Structure formats: C-alpha cells, structure tokens
PDB file of C-alpha atoms in Angstrom:
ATOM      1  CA  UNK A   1      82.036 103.056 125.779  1.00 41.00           C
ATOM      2  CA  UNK A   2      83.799 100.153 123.581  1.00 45.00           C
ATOM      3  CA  UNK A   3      82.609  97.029 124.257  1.00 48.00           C
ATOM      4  CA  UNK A   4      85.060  94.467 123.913  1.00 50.00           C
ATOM      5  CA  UNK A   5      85.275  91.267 121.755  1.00 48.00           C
ATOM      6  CA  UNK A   6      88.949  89.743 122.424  1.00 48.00           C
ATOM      7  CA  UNK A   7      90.534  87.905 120.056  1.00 45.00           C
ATOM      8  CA  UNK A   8      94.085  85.874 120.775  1.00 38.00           C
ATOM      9  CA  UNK A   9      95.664  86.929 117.516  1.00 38.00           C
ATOM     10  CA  UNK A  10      94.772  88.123 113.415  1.00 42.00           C
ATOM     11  CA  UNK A  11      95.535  85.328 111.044  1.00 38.00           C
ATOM     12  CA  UNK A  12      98.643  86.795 109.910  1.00 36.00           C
ATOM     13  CA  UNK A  13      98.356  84.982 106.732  1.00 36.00           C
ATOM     14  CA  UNK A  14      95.419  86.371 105.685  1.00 41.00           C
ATOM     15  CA  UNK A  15      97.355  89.513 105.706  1.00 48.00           C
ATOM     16  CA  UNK A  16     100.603  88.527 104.595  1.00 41.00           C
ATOM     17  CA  UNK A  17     100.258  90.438 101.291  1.00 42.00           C
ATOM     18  CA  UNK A  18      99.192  93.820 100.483  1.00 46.00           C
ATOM     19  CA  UNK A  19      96.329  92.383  98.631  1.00 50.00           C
ATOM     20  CA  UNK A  20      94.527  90.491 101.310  1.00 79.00           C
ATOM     21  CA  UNK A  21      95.799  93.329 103.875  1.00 84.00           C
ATOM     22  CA  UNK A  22      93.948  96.071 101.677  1.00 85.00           C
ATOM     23  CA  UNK A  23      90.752  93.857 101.354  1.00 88.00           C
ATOM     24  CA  UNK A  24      91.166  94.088 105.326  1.00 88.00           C
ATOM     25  CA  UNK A  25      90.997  97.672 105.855  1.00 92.00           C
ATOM     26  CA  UNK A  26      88.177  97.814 102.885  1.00 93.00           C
ATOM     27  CA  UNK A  27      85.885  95.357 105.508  1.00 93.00           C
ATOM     28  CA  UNK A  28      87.274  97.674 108.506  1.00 93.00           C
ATOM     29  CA  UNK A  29      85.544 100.649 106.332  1.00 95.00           C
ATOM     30  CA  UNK A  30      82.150  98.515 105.808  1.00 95.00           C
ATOM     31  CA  UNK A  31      82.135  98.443 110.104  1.00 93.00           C
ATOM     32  CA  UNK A  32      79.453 100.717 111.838  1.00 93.00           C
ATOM     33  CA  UNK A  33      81.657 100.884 115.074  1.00 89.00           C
ATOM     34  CA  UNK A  34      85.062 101.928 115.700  1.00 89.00           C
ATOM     35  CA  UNK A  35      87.402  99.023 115.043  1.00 88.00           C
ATOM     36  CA  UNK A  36      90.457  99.051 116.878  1.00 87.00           C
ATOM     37  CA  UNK A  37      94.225  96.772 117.332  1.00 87.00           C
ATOM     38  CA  UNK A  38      95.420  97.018 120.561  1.00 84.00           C
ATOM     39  CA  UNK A  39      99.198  96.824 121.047  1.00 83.00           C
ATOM     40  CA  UNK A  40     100.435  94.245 124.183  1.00 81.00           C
ATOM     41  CA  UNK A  41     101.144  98.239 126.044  1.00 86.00           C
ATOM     42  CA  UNK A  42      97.913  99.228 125.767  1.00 85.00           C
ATOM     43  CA  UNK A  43      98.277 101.857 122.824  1.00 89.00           C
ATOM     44  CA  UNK A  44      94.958 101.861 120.888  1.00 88.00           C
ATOM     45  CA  UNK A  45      94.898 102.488 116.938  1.00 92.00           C
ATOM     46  CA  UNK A  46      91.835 103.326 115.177  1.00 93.00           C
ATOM     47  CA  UNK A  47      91.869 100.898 111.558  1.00 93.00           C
ATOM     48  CA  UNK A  48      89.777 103.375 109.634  1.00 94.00           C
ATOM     49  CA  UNK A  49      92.110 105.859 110.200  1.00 94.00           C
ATOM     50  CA  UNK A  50      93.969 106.242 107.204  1.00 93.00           C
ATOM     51  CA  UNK A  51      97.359 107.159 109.367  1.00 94.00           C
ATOM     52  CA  UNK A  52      96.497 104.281 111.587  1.00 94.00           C
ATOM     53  CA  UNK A  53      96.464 102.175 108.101  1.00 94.00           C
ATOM     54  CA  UNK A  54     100.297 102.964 107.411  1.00 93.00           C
ATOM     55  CA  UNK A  55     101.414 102.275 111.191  1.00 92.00           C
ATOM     56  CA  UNK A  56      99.250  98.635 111.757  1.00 91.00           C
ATOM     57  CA  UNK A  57     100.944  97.823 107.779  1.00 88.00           C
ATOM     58  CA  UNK A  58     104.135  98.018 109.666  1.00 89.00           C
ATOM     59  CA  UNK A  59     103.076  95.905 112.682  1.00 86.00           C
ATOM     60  CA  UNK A  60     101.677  93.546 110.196  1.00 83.00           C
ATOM     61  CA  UNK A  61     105.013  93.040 108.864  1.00 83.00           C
ATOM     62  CA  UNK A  62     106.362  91.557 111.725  1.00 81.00           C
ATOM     63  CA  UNK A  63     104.556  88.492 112.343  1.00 75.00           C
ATOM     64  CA  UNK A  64     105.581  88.759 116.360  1.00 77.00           C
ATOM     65  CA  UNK A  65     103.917  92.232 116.735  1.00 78.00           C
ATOM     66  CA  UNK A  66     101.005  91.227 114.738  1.00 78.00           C
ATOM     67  CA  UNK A  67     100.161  88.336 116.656  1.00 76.00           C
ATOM     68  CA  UNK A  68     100.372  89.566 120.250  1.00 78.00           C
ATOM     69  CA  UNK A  69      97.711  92.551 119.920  1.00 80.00           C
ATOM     70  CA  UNK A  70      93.705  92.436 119.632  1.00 81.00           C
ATOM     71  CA  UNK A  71      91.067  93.533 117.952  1.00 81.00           C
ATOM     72  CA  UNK A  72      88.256  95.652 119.922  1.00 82.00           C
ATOM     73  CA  UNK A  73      84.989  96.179 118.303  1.00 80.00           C
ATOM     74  CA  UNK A  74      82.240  98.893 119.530  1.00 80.00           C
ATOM     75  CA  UNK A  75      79.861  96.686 117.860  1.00 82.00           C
ATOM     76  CA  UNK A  76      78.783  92.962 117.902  1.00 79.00           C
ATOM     77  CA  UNK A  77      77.851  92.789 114.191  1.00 85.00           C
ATOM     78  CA  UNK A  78      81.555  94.565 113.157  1.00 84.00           C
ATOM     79  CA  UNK A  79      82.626  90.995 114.285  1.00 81.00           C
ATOM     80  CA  UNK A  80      80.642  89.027 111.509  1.00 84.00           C
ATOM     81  CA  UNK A  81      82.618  91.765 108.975  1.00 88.00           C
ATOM     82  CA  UNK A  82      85.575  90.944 109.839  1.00 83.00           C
ATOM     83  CA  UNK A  83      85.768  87.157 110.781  1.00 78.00           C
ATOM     84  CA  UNK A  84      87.199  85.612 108.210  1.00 78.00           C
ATOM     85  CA  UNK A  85      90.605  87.747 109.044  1.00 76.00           C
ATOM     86  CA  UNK A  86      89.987  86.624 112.663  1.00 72.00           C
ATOM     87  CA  UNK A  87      90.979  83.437 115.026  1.00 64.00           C
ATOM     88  CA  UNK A  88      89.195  82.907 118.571  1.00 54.00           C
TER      89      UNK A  88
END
C-alpha cells in the first residue's frame, strides 16, 4: 500500500540541468520508501530505478510532461527529502 502525498507539479527549474537533476535522484536514493512520478495516464515509474532514471530525464526535458505528473511517496518523511525539488 502507497500512501499518497500529491503534489501539482516538480519545480522544473530545479531540474533544468543535469546537475541539479542528478542531485535529485541522489535525494530519491537517501528515501526509505518507494518514490514514484506518475504520468497524467496513470503509468507509474519507480525514481530509484536506474532505467526509470533515463525515461523521467526525458520527461524532464519537456517542461509540459514534467509539469503535469506527481510525485507519490510510501512514506511521510521521503517528503522532507525531497522538498526543496517540490511545489504544493
């Protein structure tokens, strides 16, 4: 069971460059709880997957994609990781 924390959108610019977007997925690792973006269709991809790395780097290149799918967390305190890349 995943419980959800919704968010509206990432702050793309925080991930606008490889830099910041590889500091992302180094929080994602620090998590306890599966971290996952959810696509508008439903499709579910697991961020410390290393495959699921390369596919959300392409969806973070297009700023439209990026901003219309959320972040689920299985835990509360993943949240407190991860906020700084996050917007309510």
């Amino acid at each position: 069971f995943i419980r959800r924390i919704r968010h509206k959108r990432l702050f793309f610019n925080d991930l606008k460059c490889n830099k910041n977007l590889r500091e992302f997925f180094e929080q994602v690792k620090k998590c306890d709880g599966e971290v996952l973006y959810e696509t508008p269709e439903g499709d579910r991809i697991a961020l410390k997957s290393t495959l699921s790395q390369y596919i959300f780097r392409t969806i973070a290149s297009n700023p439209e994609l990026l901003k219309n799918g959320t972040i689920s967390f299985k835990l509360e305190e993943d949240k407190n990781i991860l906020h700084k890349f996050l917007c309510e």
